[in-house]
Each structure stands twice: as C-alpha cells, then as structure tokens.
XYZ file of C-alpha atoms in Angstrom:
749
model
C 11.129 -23.449 3.649
C 7.515 -24.386 3.185
C 6.541 -27.350 5.294
C 3.245 -29.120 4.694
C 1.805 -32.438 5.719
C -0.441 -34.015 3.150
C -3.857 -32.436 3.032
C -6.223 -34.937 4.584
C -9.204 -36.201 2.685
C -11.751 -35.225 5.310
C -12.421 -31.916 3.597
C -13.248 -33.659 0.316
C -15.577 -36.027 2.138
C -17.199 -33.168 4.039
C -17.691 -31.248 0.789
C -19.183 -34.267 -0.908
C -21.615 -34.865 1.929
C -22.928 -31.328 1.893
C -26.107 -30.679 0.002
C -25.511 -28.843 -3.274
C -28.273 -26.324 -3.339
C -29.477 -25.102 -6.671
C -31.391 -21.824 -6.794
C -33.586 -20.313 -9.448
C -31.541 -17.189 -10.179
C -31.233 -16.359 -13.862
C -27.875 -15.476 -15.374
C -26.002 -13.221 -15.244
C -26.300 -12.826 -11.514
C -22.906 -12.018 -10.009
C -21.274 -8.760 -11.133
C -23.921 -8.199 -13.786
C -27.574 -9.040 -13.231
C -30.476 -9.570 -15.587
C -32.229 -6.510 -14.216
C -29.013 -4.486 -14.312
C -28.423 -5.329 -17.983
C -31.956 -4.231 -18.867
C -31.385 -0.908 -17.138
C -28.013 -0.416 -18.772
C -29.471 -0.987 -22.243
C -32.144 1.640 -21.540
C -29.493 4.194 -20.557
C -27.100 3.697 -23.447
C -26.439 7.002 -25.167
C -27.439 8.964 -22.047
C -24.238 8.659 -19.962
C -21.181 9.688 -21.998
C -18.544 8.216 -19.666
C -20.185 4.797 -19.772
C -20.628 5.033 -23.545
C -16.983 5.961 -24.019
C -15.802 3.106 -21.819
C -18.068 0.714 -23.728
C -16.787 1.929 -27.101
C -13.131 1.577 -26.065
C -13.794 -1.892 -24.642
C -15.541 -2.970 -27.852
C -12.649 -1.742 -29.953
C -10.153 -3.612 -27.770
C -12.072 -6.891 -27.786
C -12.844 -6.716 -31.506
C -9.133 -6.496 -32.230
C -8.484 -9.486 -29.982
C -11.148 -11.519 -31.777
C -9.621 -10.686 -35.149
C -6.197 -11.687 -33.879
C -7.531 -15.099 -32.869
C -7.419 -17.351 -29.832
C -4.103 -18.480 -28.437
C -3.911 -20.737 -25.396
C -0.206 -21.687 -25.076
C 1.334 -24.364 -22.857
C 2.377 -22.569 -19.648
C 6.124 -22.017 -19.427
C 7.190 -18.498 -18.450
C 7.479 -16.391 -15.310
C 5.717 -13.033 -14.909
C 6.295 -10.822 -17.906
C 7.111 -13.758 -20.157
C 5.170 -14.679 -23.321
C 2.903 -17.415 -21.958
C 2.218 -15.501 -18.723
C 1.255 -12.372 -20.661
C -0.913 -14.283 -23.147
C -2.945 -16.072 -20.479
C -3.435 -12.753 -18.684
C -4.692 -11.164 -21.905
C -7.024 -14.109 -22.381
C -8.870 -13.729 -19.086
C -9.046 -9.957 -19.441
C -10.513 -10.270 -22.939
C -13.003 -12.975 -21.885
C -14.170 -10.815 -19.022
C -14.667 -7.789 -21.265
C -16.290 -9.891 -23.989
C -18.812 -11.156 -21.452
C -19.845 -7.619 -20.605
C -20.147 -6.738 -24.268
C -22.283 -9.844 -24.969
C -24.762 -8.894 -22.280
C -24.920 -5.182 -23.054
C -24.846 -5.374 -26.854
C -26.594 -8.761 -27.206
C -24.116 -9.795 -29.914
C -23.359 -13.555 -30.157
C -19.919 -12.762 -31.547
C -18.628 -12.213 -28.039
C -20.313 -15.318 -26.586
C -18.779 -17.462 -29.334
C -15.352 -15.971 -28.562
C -15.659 -16.834 -24.860
C -16.982 -20.299 -25.503
C -14.203 -21.138 -27.948
C -11.583 -19.874 -25.524
C -13.049 -21.792 -22.582
C -13.218 -24.999 -24.602
C -9.498 -24.722 -25.334
C -8.760 -24.245 -21.637
C -11.056 -27.184 -20.775
C -9.053 -29.369 -23.173
C -5.718 -28.121 -21.802
C -6.385 -28.038 -18.071
C -6.860 -31.745 -17.236
C -3.380 -32.484 -18.623
C -1.565 -29.685 -16.818
C 0.769 -30.362 -13.924
C 2.000 -27.625 -11.650
C 3.853 -24.871 -13.486
C 7.419 -25.754 -14.546
C 8.834 -22.651 -12.828
C 9.469 -23.759 -9.237
C 9.872 -20.307 -7.671
C 6.636 -20.020 -5.756
C 5.623 -21.520 -2.400
C 2.289 -22.247 -4.147
C 2.887 -23.050 -7.783
C -0.016 -22.624 -10.154
C -0.852 -24.521 -13.326
C -1.555 -21.839 -15.902
C 0.774 -19.355 -14.151
C 3.907 -19.687 -12.081
C 1.995 -18.996 -8.876
C -1.518 -19.817 -7.698
C -2.158 -16.110 -7.170
C -2.266 -15.555 -10.930
C -4.358 -18.641 -11.451
C -6.830 -17.136 -9.003
C -6.782 -13.895 -10.994
C -7.706 -15.927 -14.059
C -10.674 -17.613 -12.346
C -12.028 -14.402 -10.754
C -12.293 -12.738 -14.158
C -13.202 -15.818 -16.142
C -16.018 -16.831 -13.824
C -17.694 -13.518 -14.654
C -17.338 -14.250 -18.356
C -18.861 -17.685 -17.808
C -21.726 -16.133 -15.897
C -22.428 -13.818 -18.840
C -22.773 -16.666 -21.344
C -24.142 -19.283 -18.933
C -27.677 -19.157 -20.271
C -26.452 -18.961 -23.849
C -24.448 -22.170 -23.562
C -26.074 -25.578 -23.901
C -26.326 -27.778 -20.835
C -23.862 -30.169 -22.455
C -21.313 -27.381 -22.844
C -21.796 -26.254 -19.280
C -21.404 -29.794 -17.942
C -18.213 -30.234 -19.979
C -16.699 -26.954 -18.807
C -17.576 -27.471 -15.164
C -16.326 -31.065 -15.071
C -13.076 -30.505 -16.943
C -12.204 -26.926 -15.994
C -14.091 -25.011 -13.317
C -14.592 -27.552 -10.537
C -11.050 -28.976 -10.840
C -9.715 -25.410 -10.977
C -11.556 -24.458 -7.778
C -10.348 -27.588 -5.954
C -6.796 -27.016 -7.124
C -6.735 -23.470 -5.698
C -8.225 -24.564 -2.383
C -8.049 -28.124 -1.013
C -5.092 -29.033 -3.219
C -3.120 -25.907 -2.307
C -4.180 -25.000 1.226
C -1.004 -23.012 1.928
C -2.200 -20.561 -0.672
C -5.913 -20.598 0.076
C -6.162 -20.909 3.844
C -4.431 -17.861 5.231
C -4.814 -14.139 5.977
C -3.115 -12.461 3.023
C -3.945 -10.764 -0.234
C -2.993 -14.022 -1.999
C -5.700 -15.975 -0.208
C -8.209 -13.176 -0.726
C -7.857 -13.740 -4.459
C -8.035 -17.513 -3.911
C -11.171 -17.326 -1.807
C -12.858 -14.958 -4.244
C -11.922 -17.149 -7.233
C -13.525 -20.197 -5.609
C -16.460 -18.201 -4.329
C -17.207 -16.508 -7.654
C -17.259 -19.711 -9.688
C -19.267 -21.288 -6.892
C -21.883 -18.535 -7.170
C -22.039 -18.890 -10.933
C -22.479 -22.684 -10.730
C -24.788 -22.389 -7.685
C -22.409 -24.632 -5.772
C -22.907 -23.957 -2.064
C -19.937 -26.197 -1.178
C -17.548 -23.877 -3.008
C -19.235 -20.740 -1.745
C -19.007 -21.896 1.886
C -15.429 -22.939 1.383
C -14.666 -19.478 0.063
C -16.449 -17.688 2.899
C -15.151 -19.755 5.803
C -11.988 -21.522 4.602
C -10.913 -25.131 4.944
C -10.952 -26.995 8.235
C -7.964 -29.169 9.126
C -5.791 -27.820 6.334
C -2.616 -29.665 7.354
C -0.406 -26.577 7.204
C 2.590 -26.651 9.546
C 2.671 -23.800 12.059
C 6.135 -22.675 10.878
C 5.384 -22.785 7.136
C 6.481 -19.660 5.275
C 5.864 -18.062 1.894
C 8.476 -16.672 -0.506
C 8.594 -13.352 1.352
C 9.418 -14.996 4.648
C 5.929 -14.509 6.060
C 4.177 -17.129 8.133
C 1.306 -18.867 6.348
C -0.603 -20.188 9.350
C -2.673 -17.594 11.139
C -2.077 -17.872 14.883
C -5.823 -17.805 15.555
C -6.428 -20.359 12.807
C -8.561 -17.938 10.775
C -9.143 -18.339 7.053
C -11.670 -17.610 4.347
C -13.056 -14.474 2.798
C -14.766 -13.181 5.938
C -11.626 -13.716 7.998
C -9.740 -11.679 5.419
C -12.218 -8.919 6.041
C -11.931 -9.254 9.814
C -8.144 -9.342 10.356
C -6.222 -7.247 7.846
C -8.642 -4.277 7.841
C -8.770 -1.811 10.694
C -12.055 -0.174 11.650
C -10.900 2.826 9.573
C -10.489 0.704 6.429
C -6.679 0.663 6.545
C -5.250 -2.585 5.163
C -2.268 -3.783 7.169
C -0.175 -4.784 4.157
C -0.143 -1.176 2.955
C -1.820 0.742 0.130
C -0.050 -1.013 -2.757
C -1.380 -4.410 -1.770
C -4.654 -2.953 -0.572
C -5.081 -1.617 -4.116
C -4.349 -5.099 -5.472
C -6.839 -6.773 -3.127
C -9.593 -4.188 -3.600
C -10.893 -5.764 -6.802
C -11.533 -9.245 -5.388
C -12.861 -7.796 -2.133
C -15.334 -5.495 -3.862
C -16.321 -7.650 -6.843
C -17.118 -10.631 -4.598
C -19.041 -8.344 -2.248
C -21.020 -7.133 -5.222
C -21.738 -10.697 -6.269
C -22.711 -11.698 -2.731
C -25.029 -8.718 -2.464
C -26.694 -9.794 -5.696
C -27.009 -13.492 -4.880
C -26.887 -13.627 -1.103
C -28.357 -10.331 0.089
C -29.121 -11.909 3.443
C -25.393 -11.640 4.265
C -25.598 -7.843 4.006
C -21.943 -7.937 3.145
C -21.480 -4.201 2.660
C -22.421 -3.636 6.315
C -20.067 -6.353 7.553
C -17.699 -5.075 10.242
C -19.431 -1.730 10.323
C -19.172 -1.227 6.567
C -15.408 -1.698 6.424
C -15.340 -2.346 2.644
C -16.892 1.009 1.875
C -14.559 2.662 4.401
C -11.582 0.998 2.777
C -12.196 2.840 -0.495
C -12.140 6.180 1.301
C -9.014 5.086 3.199
C -7.025 4.098 0.156
C -7.856 7.325 -1.655
C -6.560 9.220 1.390
C -3.396 7.140 1.151
C -2.472 8.816 -2.129
C -0.646 12.026 -3.047
C -1.970 14.946 -5.020
C -1.634 13.012 -8.265
C -3.513 9.987 -6.913
C -0.331 7.891 -6.536
C -0.281 5.701 -3.444
C 2.275 6.262 -0.687
C 4.775 3.380 -1.093
C 4.457 2.069 2.473
C 5.831 -1.433 2.950
C 6.266 -3.242 -0.377
C 4.872 -0.690 -2.793
C 5.689 0.161 -6.407
C 5.940 3.880 -7.001
C 3.590 5.298 -9.564
C 0.714 2.932 -8.797
C -2.383 5.091 -8.445
C -6.155 5.111 -8.138
C -6.306 5.140 -11.949
C -5.651 1.390 -11.901
C -8.531 -0.832 -12.988
C -9.026 -2.306 -9.510
C -9.738 1.145 -8.068
C -12.076 2.019 -10.938
C -14.208 -0.940 -9.854
C -13.798 -0.143 -6.179
C -14.911 3.460 -6.569
C -17.939 2.504 -8.673
C -19.041 -0.297 -6.348
C -18.495 1.813 -3.196
C -20.600 4.600 -4.663
C -23.430 2.339 -5.812
C -23.659 0.068 -2.786
C -22.659 2.696 -0.224
C -24.338 5.998 0.513
C -23.818 7.428 -2.985
C -20.991 9.591 -1.673
C -20.761 12.341 -4.257
C -17.089 12.930 -3.494
C -16.332 9.552 -5.044
C -17.721 10.835 -8.344
C -14.854 13.307 -8.665
C -12.402 10.409 -8.356
C -14.357 8.440 -10.971
C -14.324 11.492 -13.242
C -10.548 11.730 -12.881
C -10.234 8.018 -13.655
C -12.180 8.730 -16.850
C -13.679 5.237 -17.081
C -16.259 3.149 -15.318
C -17.071 -0.485 -14.740
C -19.417 -1.933 -17.385
C -22.186 -2.846 -14.991
C -25.034 -1.236 -13.097
C -22.645 0.428 -10.637
C -20.634 1.917 -13.483
C -23.754 3.171 -15.171
C -24.958 4.813 -11.934
C -21.623 6.610 -11.567
C -21.532 7.715 -15.207
C -25.105 9.004 -15.022
C -24.432 10.954 -11.831
C -21.328 12.517 -13.366
C -23.301 13.513 -16.463
C -25.831 15.166 -14.163
C -23.023 17.197 -12.492
C -23.487 15.476 -9.129
C -19.805 15.180 -8.221
C -18.224 17.007 -5.314
C -14.470 17.393 -4.839
C -12.722 14.704 -2.807
C -10.676 16.866 -0.476
C -7.891 14.870 1.100
C -7.562 16.109 4.607
C -5.292 15.310 7.502
C -6.262 11.931 8.878
C -5.112 9.115 11.123
C -5.763 5.600 9.859
C -5.489 3.051 12.618
C -3.962 -0.371 12.032
C -5.082 -3.731 13.435
C -8.393 -5.550 13.298
C -9.576 -3.599 16.346
C -7.667 -0.418 15.505
C -5.277 -0.962 18.392
C -1.993 -1.637 16.568
C -0.667 1.796 15.817
C -1.390 3.361 12.470
C -0.457 5.925 9.847
C -0.719 9.661 10.454
C -1.171 11.910 7.437
C -0.783 15.687 7.897
C -1.801 17.923 5.020
C -1.801 21.660 4.485
C -2.335 23.989 1.547
C -0.898 27.517 1.408
C -0.950 29.689 -1.729
C -1.550 26.652 -3.948
C 1.389 24.859 -2.301
C 0.213 21.501 -0.976
C 2.451 19.802 1.573
C 1.903 16.310 2.952
C 3.670 14.521 5.786
C 3.151 10.771 6.194
C 4.320 9.112 9.452
C 4.170 5.354 9.899
C 3.781 3.762 13.311
C 1.817 0.669 12.381
C 2.089 -3.108 12.765
C 4.592 -4.943 10.596
C 2.168 -5.488 7.694
C 2.414 -9.273 7.211
C 5.045 -10.610 4.848
C 5.097 -7.420 2.751
C 6.012 -5.292 5.770
C 9.261 -3.409 6.333
C 11.356 -2.841 9.455
C 10.614 0.883 9.550
C 8.801 1.796 12.742
C 8.437 5.574 13.199
C 9.517 6.331 9.620
C 8.141 9.208 7.520
C 7.966 10.631 4.020
C 7.258 14.174 2.805
C 5.556 15.460 -0.382
C 5.048 18.841 -1.995
C 2.438 19.184 -4.730
C 2.456 15.420 -5.263
C 6.255 15.209 -5.653
C 8.362 13.204 -3.231
C 10.823 15.363 -1.312
C 11.806 12.923 1.438
C 11.096 9.470 0.011
C 10.151 6.004 1.124
C 12.054 3.673 -1.214
C 9.150 1.269 -1.771
C 9.872 -2.184 -3.175
C 12.721 -3.614 -5.237
C 10.884 -5.202 -8.099
C 10.156 -4.536 -11.761
C 6.673 -5.997 -12.001
C 6.168 -8.012 -15.179
C 9.577 -7.078 -16.556
C 10.862 -10.510 -17.502
C 14.536 -9.524 -17.607
C 14.394 -8.651 -13.892
C 13.977 -12.048 -12.196
C 10.944 -12.911 -14.303
C 9.113 -9.864 -12.996
C 9.282 -11.134 -9.394
C 10.845 -9.646 -6.303
C 14.586 -9.074 -6.477
C 16.899 -10.237 -3.698
C 17.636 -6.598 -2.853
C 14.076 -6.261 -1.622
C 15.181 -8.207 1.443
C 18.758 -7.013 1.672
C 17.856 -3.360 1.108
C 14.233 -2.185 0.876
C 12.995 -4.000 4.010
C 15.968 -2.987 6.157
C 15.679 -0.125 8.649
C 18.533 1.971 7.220
C 16.584 2.181 3.931
C 13.959 4.322 5.695
C 13.790 7.700 7.346
C 13.978 6.372 10.885
C 16.688 5.498 13.395
C 18.881 2.418 12.959
C 20.944 1.367 15.970
C 24.413 -0.241 15.790
C 23.955 -0.741 12.026
C 21.259 -3.306 12.725
C 17.661 -3.384 11.609
C 14.739 -3.225 13.982
C 13.924 -6.626 15.527
C 17.259 -7.758 13.956
C 15.334 -8.035 10.699
C 13.306 -10.981 12.001
C 9.752 -11.050 10.691
C 8.641 -13.415 13.454
C 9.630 -10.931 16.138
C 8.405 -7.830 14.390
C 4.999 -9.366 13.730
C 4.501 -9.796 17.471
C 4.635 -6.048 18.128
C 3.494 -2.687 16.851
C 4.236 0.969 17.548
C 1.766 2.974 19.584
C 0.212 6.322 18.843
C 1.119 8.788 21.566
C -1.148 11.535 20.268
C -2.560 12.860 17.015
C -4.107 16.328 16.730
C -5.093 18.218 13.592
C -7.720 20.462 15.153
C -5.570 23.536 14.480
C -4.829 23.730 10.726
C -1.812 25.918 11.442
C -0.229 23.407 13.787
C -0.886 19.755 13.032
C 0.980 17.168 15.028
C 1.506 13.423 15.353
C 3.529 11.582 17.964
C 4.233 7.855 18.414
C 6.385 5.492 20.455
C 8.178 2.230 19.731
C 9.500 0.210 22.681
C 10.326 -3.216 21.205
C 12.353 -2.681 18.022
C 15.678 -2.679 19.855
C 16.246 -4.465 23.169
C 16.226 -2.136 26.162
C 15.484 0.867 23.986
C 12.537 3.268 23.893
C 11.971 5.431 20.842
C 9.655 8.432 20.660
C 9.130 10.577 17.567
C 6.992 13.683 17.298
C 6.427 15.514 14.001
C 4.482 18.699 13.421
C 3.429 20.466 10.225
C 3.476 24.185 11.002
C 2.040 27.111 9.070
C 3.368 30.497 10.100
C 1.967 33.727 8.671
C 5.467 35.276 8.708
C 6.820 32.548 6.430
C 6.000 31.862 2.781
C 5.555 28.106 3.322
C 4.840 25.660 6.157
C 7.703 23.755 7.760
C 8.126 20.489 9.644
C 9.394 20.034 13.180
C 10.934 16.618 13.817
C 11.794 15.670 17.390
C 13.113 12.118 17.797
C 14.139 11.006 21.302
C 15.710 7.638 22.145
C 16.506 6.245 25.574
C 18.427 2.986 25.928
C 19.952 1.032 28.818
C 23.258 0.836 26.977
C 25.439 3.057 24.824
C 24.998 2.642 21.076
C 25.610 4.127 17.654
C 22.543 5.819 16.152
C 21.929 6.658 12.472
C 19.033 8.838 11.290
C 18.860 9.065 7.464
C 16.882 11.466 5.327
C 16.453 10.190 1.755
C 16.034 13.416 -0.123
C 15.497 13.967 -3.833
C 17.485 16.652 -5.621
C 20.838 18.312 -6.017
C 23.160 19.355 -3.177
C 23.377 23.160 -3.008
C 25.206 24.106 0.189
C 25.818 23.188 3.788
C 27.315 24.605 7.006
C 28.811 21.179 7.565
C 32.477 20.802 6.645
C 32.098 17.793 4.327
C 35.171 15.952 3.083
C 34.434 14.110 -0.127
C 36.097 10.732 -0.550
C 38.187 10.153 -3.665
C 37.116 6.503 -3.789
C 33.862 4.913 -2.776
C 33.328 2.193 -0.239
C 30.162 0.702 1.292
C 28.968 2.252 4.538
C 28.772 -1.208 6.152
C 28.657 -4.896 5.362
C 25.114 -5.995 6.199
C 21.549 -5.007 7.144
C 21.228 -2.669 4.153
C 24.430 -0.719 4.939
C 26.251 -2.770 2.304
C 24.097 -1.073 -0.366
C 25.031 2.511 0.601
C 28.026 4.258 -0.972
C 29.838 6.469 1.516
C 30.577 9.650 -0.502
C 31.416 12.317 2.079
C 31.617 12.867 5.806
C 31.852 15.892 8.056
C 31.020 17.608 11.323
C 29.276 20.846 12.139
C 31.442 23.724 13.355
C 28.687 24.771 15.751
C 25.759 23.144 17.551
C 23.514 24.100 14.639
C 23.839 22.936 11.050
C 22.026 23.326 7.751
C 21.906 21.339 4.566
C 20.222 22.800 1.444
C 19.299 21.110 -1.830
C 17.301 21.890 -4.996
C 14.486 19.684 -6.283
C 11.904 20.486 -8.979
C 12.951 24.164 -8.967
C 12.301 24.422 -5.235
C 14.894 24.850 -2.460
C 14.751 22.699 0.660
C 16.750 22.907 3.872
C 17.272 20.534 6.753
C 18.233 22.493 9.868
C 19.586 20.548 12.857
C 20.374 21.031 16.484
C 23.434 18.876 17.009
C 26.452 18.372 19.228
C 30.105 18.737 18.287
C 30.474 14.959 18.308
C 27.731 14.359 15.723
C 28.834 13.117 12.317
C 27.046 13.799 9.036
C 27.406 11.356 6.149
C 26.465 11.938 2.524
C 25.832 8.795 0.553
C 23.908 7.181 -2.271
C 22.175 3.884 -2.853
C 23.753 1.322 -5.185
C 26.725 -0.399 -3.570
C 26.994 -4.200 -3.880
C 24.371 -4.136 -6.636
C 25.954 -6.062 -9.531
C 22.739 -6.222 -11.583
C 21.867 -2.537 -11.128
C 18.595 -3.355 -9.434
C 18.645 -0.333 -7.122
C 18.078 3.365 -7.835
C 21.074 5.581 -7.080
C 19.196 7.985 -4.819
C 21.026 10.317 -2.350
C 20.872 10.358 1.447
C 22.177 12.435 4.338
C 22.689 10.518 7.607
C 23.016 12.071 11.056
C 25.154 9.827 13.280
C 25.425 9.954 17.082
C 27.784 7.524 18.841
C 28.719 6.144 22.230
C 25.650 7.373 24.118
C 22.548 5.820 25.640
C 20.146 8.775 25.317
C 19.967 10.791 22.127
C 17.817 13.624 20.896
C 17.483 14.511 17.235
C 15.860 17.890 16.536
C 15.405 18.814 12.863
C 13.421 21.364 10.897
C 12.504 20.448 7.343
C 11.726 23.497 5.264
C 10.575 24.284 1.729
C 11.573 27.710 0.578
C 12.121 29.724 -2.613
C 12.258 28.828 -6.242
C 14.774 28.682 -9.064
C 13.780 29.734 -12.573
C 16.123 28.205 -15.150
C 14.801 30.491 -17.900
C 15.475 33.793 -16.123
C 18.256 32.140 -14.112
C 16.907 33.769 -10.975
C 17.058 32.229 -7.511
C 14.440 33.572 -5.086
C 14.644 32.859 -1.312
C 17.313 30.258 -1.786
C 18.387 30.511 1.874
C 16.658 28.958 4.856
C 14.462 31.089 7.085
C 15.865 29.299 10.167
C 18.695 31.010 12.057
C 19.155 28.613 14.926
C 17.589 25.749 16.878
C 18.278 25.571 20.581
C 17.457 22.681 22.860
C 16.116 24.338 26.038
C 15.307 21.167 27.986
C 15.436 17.412 27.542
C 14.356 15.176 30.427
C 12.263 12.045 30.867
C 9.234 14.301 31.413
C 9.694 17.079 28.825
C 11.623 18.051 25.718
C 11.659 21.713 24.723
C 13.297 23.455 21.742
C 13.380 27.068 20.645
C 13.410 27.936 16.941
C 15.066 31.211 15.952
C 14.017 32.723 12.639
C 15.977 35.208 10.563
C 13.090 37.677 10.806
C 13.772 37.958 14.527
C 10.883 35.838 15.824
C 11.262 32.863 18.121
C 9.025 29.846 18.633
C 9.083 27.504 21.574
C 7.922 23.915 21.202
C 7.478 21.624 24.222
C 6.498 17.946 24.284
C 5.301 16.132 27.390
C 7.127 12.807 27.098
C 5.092 10.886 29.656
C 1.529 12.270 29.676
C -0.441 12.382 26.423
C -3.734 13.391 28.017
C -5.579 16.142 26.215
C -6.792 17.627 29.506
C -3.637 17.349 31.610
C -2.344 20.736 32.855
C 1.378 21.453 32.718
C 3.506 24.130 34.344
C 7.188 24.402 33.546
C 9.936 26.928 34.170
C 12.691 26.989 31.605
C 15.502 29.546 31.843
C 13.396 31.688 34.182
C 10.418 31.677 31.857
C 7.143 30.101 32.945
C 5.128 28.010 30.514
C 1.600 26.796 31.256
C -0.604 24.764 28.935
C -3.087 21.931 28.693
C -2.526 18.842 26.593
C 0.606 16.911 25.578
C 2.384 19.763 23.751
C 2.952 23.517 23.713
C 3.719 25.833 20.816
C 3.516 29.626 20.828
C 2.185 29.978 17.300
C-alpha cells in the first residue's frame, strides 16, 4: 500500500521565494525555434520525407478540426472513450502547433486556443480521477503518468502559439491551467514526481517543458533537481510493487539520467520502457539545448542520451521489434513515434551518425522540426549508411557494474540468428525474476521466446487497458522464463525488495571471433546457498549449414533440490527420442509461483544419456539436443492453466527436470536445420546434425563437453569455472588427452 505523510508546505514557500527570471527568448523556443522555423520554410519542397510527413500531418489535423473540439469530463480507464479523446486532443494540439509555425496559418492557432480555453475552464473544477486504480491518480486521466503525457505535448503547442495569443489569454491559461497543472504533477503528487522511474521522467519533463515555455525558473529547477523534503515514506510502493523512494534520495530529470542509464545507454527497466521514456528524455534535452545551452545536456554523463538511441536500436530484432525483456509488449518497435523523435534528435544534436539515417528512412517519417528537416535532407542527399546490428554487450547500472545484457548475432547465407542473454539488475518495478535467462531469434522471428508482459495496452475490455493480475502471477515469475527455477519457487522468492538489492555478474563476454561468440554470467543470490553459472555460445561451423548454440548451465547448492529448466519454443512438435506419455486429462504443473498457470500435457524420460526434441516453426526445423542422466524427467506443457479470463497465450514449453541433487549440470545444443516446403511437400534436412553430447569433465574448476556430429567430426568445449582472465594459461588432461589454452574457454573450432 502507498504510504505518504502530507507534503509539507516548505516547498511551496521555497518556490515562492525564488526569483522568477524572465528572459528575452522569442517563441517558439523549445522543440521548435524561430530560427529553425525560418530554415524549415526555406527547405519546404526540397526534402520529400519531411514534405510527406507534413502533408500527412496536415490531413490528419484538418480532419480533426472539421470534426470539432470535444473535451469530455474524465471518467474512463485506458482505452475508454474519455481517455482516448483526451489523448487525441493533446496529439492534435501538438501537431497543430507545428503546422501553425511551418505553414503560418491561423486556422491551427485558433484550434489550439479554443481547445486550451475549454481545458482552462474544466481544469479548476476537476478532482482526482474517479478511477481509483493508480498509486498516483491524475485528473484528466486515471493516472498522473497520462496527465504528464498531456502536458509534455500540450506545452509545445502552447509554445507554438505563445506569441500569437494576447497577454490576457496567456495570463488566463497560465493561472487556470498550466501552473496548477504543473503543481499538481509535482508538489501535490510527490510519489509520482519525485522518484527514479519512467513515470517521474514524464512528470519532470512535463513540469520542465511548461516551465521553459513560461520562462518560469522555479518549475524548471523543480524539474531538473526534484523536490526537497517530499514526505514520501521509505516503504511506499507503486501499483507494480516497486519502491517509490530512491535509497539515495535522488529525484529530478538529471537524477533520472544518472541512475537508470548505464554508461552504454542501457535503461535498467528494459527496452519497452526505454522506448516509452525516450520521447520525454530527448524532447526535453532538445528544449534545454535550445533555451539553456550552458547545461550542454547532450554531453551529460558522457553523452548518455545519444548512446541510449544506439543502445535501444541494438535491442531490437531484424524487424526492428524490441526484445521483450522485463515488462515488454511484443511487437513494439523503433517505428513508434517516440523513436522517430529520438532518432532525429540524436542525429541532429549528436555527431550526425549516418547509420541513424537508415533507421529514419525505414521509419518513413520525421519530426516536424529542425532536426527532422536535417534528417530528411540528408536522406534525400543519399547520406544514409546501413545500421548493422552487431554482437554487443550492454552493461546495466549507473556505473555499468550491475551485470547486463549480452547479444550475440551471426549471419550465414542470409540466415540471421540472434541470441539474447540477460544477466542484469532487477529493472525497478517492471523487472522480472529471470536472472540468466535467454531468448533466441532467427530472421527476426522468435524461436525460444521471452513471454513479455501480460497486458493489452489500451484495450478497455482487459482491465481497462492496464496490467492484468497474471503479470504478477505468471510473467514475472522465474518458471515463465528460460532459466532455472528451484523447488518450484521463483528467484528471491519473488520478492522485489530482495531482488533489487542484487544483480548477476558477467563472467566473460567475447565476440572477437565471429565463428565462436560467447557470453558467460553468474548469479549467486537468487536462491539461498546456491551458485548459478550459465555459459552460452553461438557457433558457426563450415561443415554445417547453420550456426548452433551451446548452452552450459551449472548449479551448485549446499542442499539437495529440484531443478526445472524450461525452453519456451514456438512451433509444432515433430519428434523426440524421449518416451513421452501424454496425459488424458490436464492438470496444473504446480499450485503457485507461476506453476499454477502451466498445463502438464506429457512426461517422459530418455532411454539413453542423450536426448533430442525436434519441432517445426515457420517452415524451419529446430532441435534441442541434451546430455542428461537416466533420472532426468522431461515435461511437455503449455501456458493457460488457472486463467479464467483467457488472459494468457497458450504457448508450448519443454521442461528439463533434475531432482534430489545439490549439483546439477545442464548441457544443451540448440540447432536450426532444414526447411519444409508445404507447396512441394518436401522436407529437407529435417533431422538434427548432432549425434551425441558427452560430458567429459565437470568439477569446480572446469566443465568440458564433447559434441559428436553425424558427419563424423567432434568438437570439445571447455569452460574454466573459476578464472575468467583473458590471459590465464590452462593445461588439462581429460581421458589421456592434453588440452592447453589461454583465456576462460577452449573450443577446437
């Protein structure tokens, strides 16, 4: 439950005692500038992508003007009528402001003024929203977050018509709408404003943007540095169970740049929420650069904002869709409006990285400002270079010392394979209990999936468009991910407070050899008395048609446990060496921690100490080959048990279970092979290329496996479990064969 003491009045007094500085900047001067508008008008007709975006925007706004202005009394949750209408209103005002400045047509200024006057009449009489779902209820919307969205966009519209309005109109709007709105989002709702979170980023930017437009230094400083003595209880939580109070007491826009972003530009909440926060981060930075260039905001923290754009593009698949790490909706991509702005701004205010132009070209639209015109002009002049997504490690943590995400990529014969391994910090309240999890893609299609979030954003029928309860009971739980769950419990017992104290650690990451790329990480706190170590390699072999993945997962505990390692695959079961017995009736796999949502469909054991499981997905065959013991159990299941409202997707899973042991070793090979043509009805290379996997050695110091291929070749892979030094020399005799190498691993590729 949210616990707040009343916000003291000292902040109001402090604000009132500050000097309100008024500068001599002409309007517009935040996202658009007077000089920028002049340059844009000169270039109209010379940059087709800008002209096309302008024409589409004009058509959209003209239709809205004809339809008329509607400012309803707030009532609905996300996806409902009033929510959707108010969202349309701020989007249309924002676009109309750009059109007014670029086309110099009063029609658009009149539209904005009339709309703002209706809001100024409505706002003073509004109480907090009637829907009581949020920890920080808004007035126009059910949560302050959406109110902040409204003010970020609307402040830009106000800036565009500021000089066109009379002083009387401006005074009326600022007294009855903008200043009360800014105070409501900040000093009246500190639990929303004064934290490190994407919510407060929007809140800070909303207050800061309108402060810049009104030349109100009090609001701008409040946005940059937060509120002192906010009165928030140390144990206050939001709706996602995340703590509101930052343990260092940090708040404000600059703190939201310092803490969530790593030096590589990775945003700890994950790419879905990084995408959402990119617009306020970049648009406010643009405004600060225009009005407060002395801050040099784009060089803050070694240029982390520009780096963040490169990072989030790298966190997408071949189709530009973001990897659904933590809470993430599948299908969200860099084609979203927030990334259009981010790419344009990063190009214009960064080093004019020509690779960003290829992303902008794919987005097929630009921002209607000077940055957008610069991008459109450069594209017209054929300046773009391809943005080649390469293997990369993105560190997590403000100092880059809290684990990270390793992305391994390879391309063979137009087949593009991507492995994503997650060994980061929890990720604030949107994080999942999935240390050392992974996902796998081929040509932009998920093969081994991360479930993402359980939410139908802006679908009113599904909990008003908000998070569904299964997001906590399923999506956040460890068994929902491709990592080990112990004793049918989630990591850190599913406690956010404990998980947020720790992070996994990179053991090593090496992509110097494109034929053998490898990432290794450890997790020592997720389960008491248990150390977990996972190493994954993406291997290209000239004797094989496609690369394959080696997955070595070693766990050492001080007690005996039951261990489950799931692989959430997409596709249709084809065959297996495992003797599966299919159940005639379904029952849940367990009763809590996500297990209650898994149907147990079949169970079996391998006849030998090697097993294979093959499935078909998007006309491609895949096999999971495993080194196992005779006691290992394999479970086939599907998601959807205890789901009365059908909120979950019924996706399949294979689970490898080991019981009654303290030390376990999982060795798996994930392989893409062959194709099936439904027209010719021909199956090519439908069988795995792997003949056997043999564990040669497994000690505290080393783990070694030998992979036997059907073509007669053998490959030996060795991991040094205790020494990750790149320069350490190793000498090992296994079965009368000597192995010598330098570095933390050996592979005879």
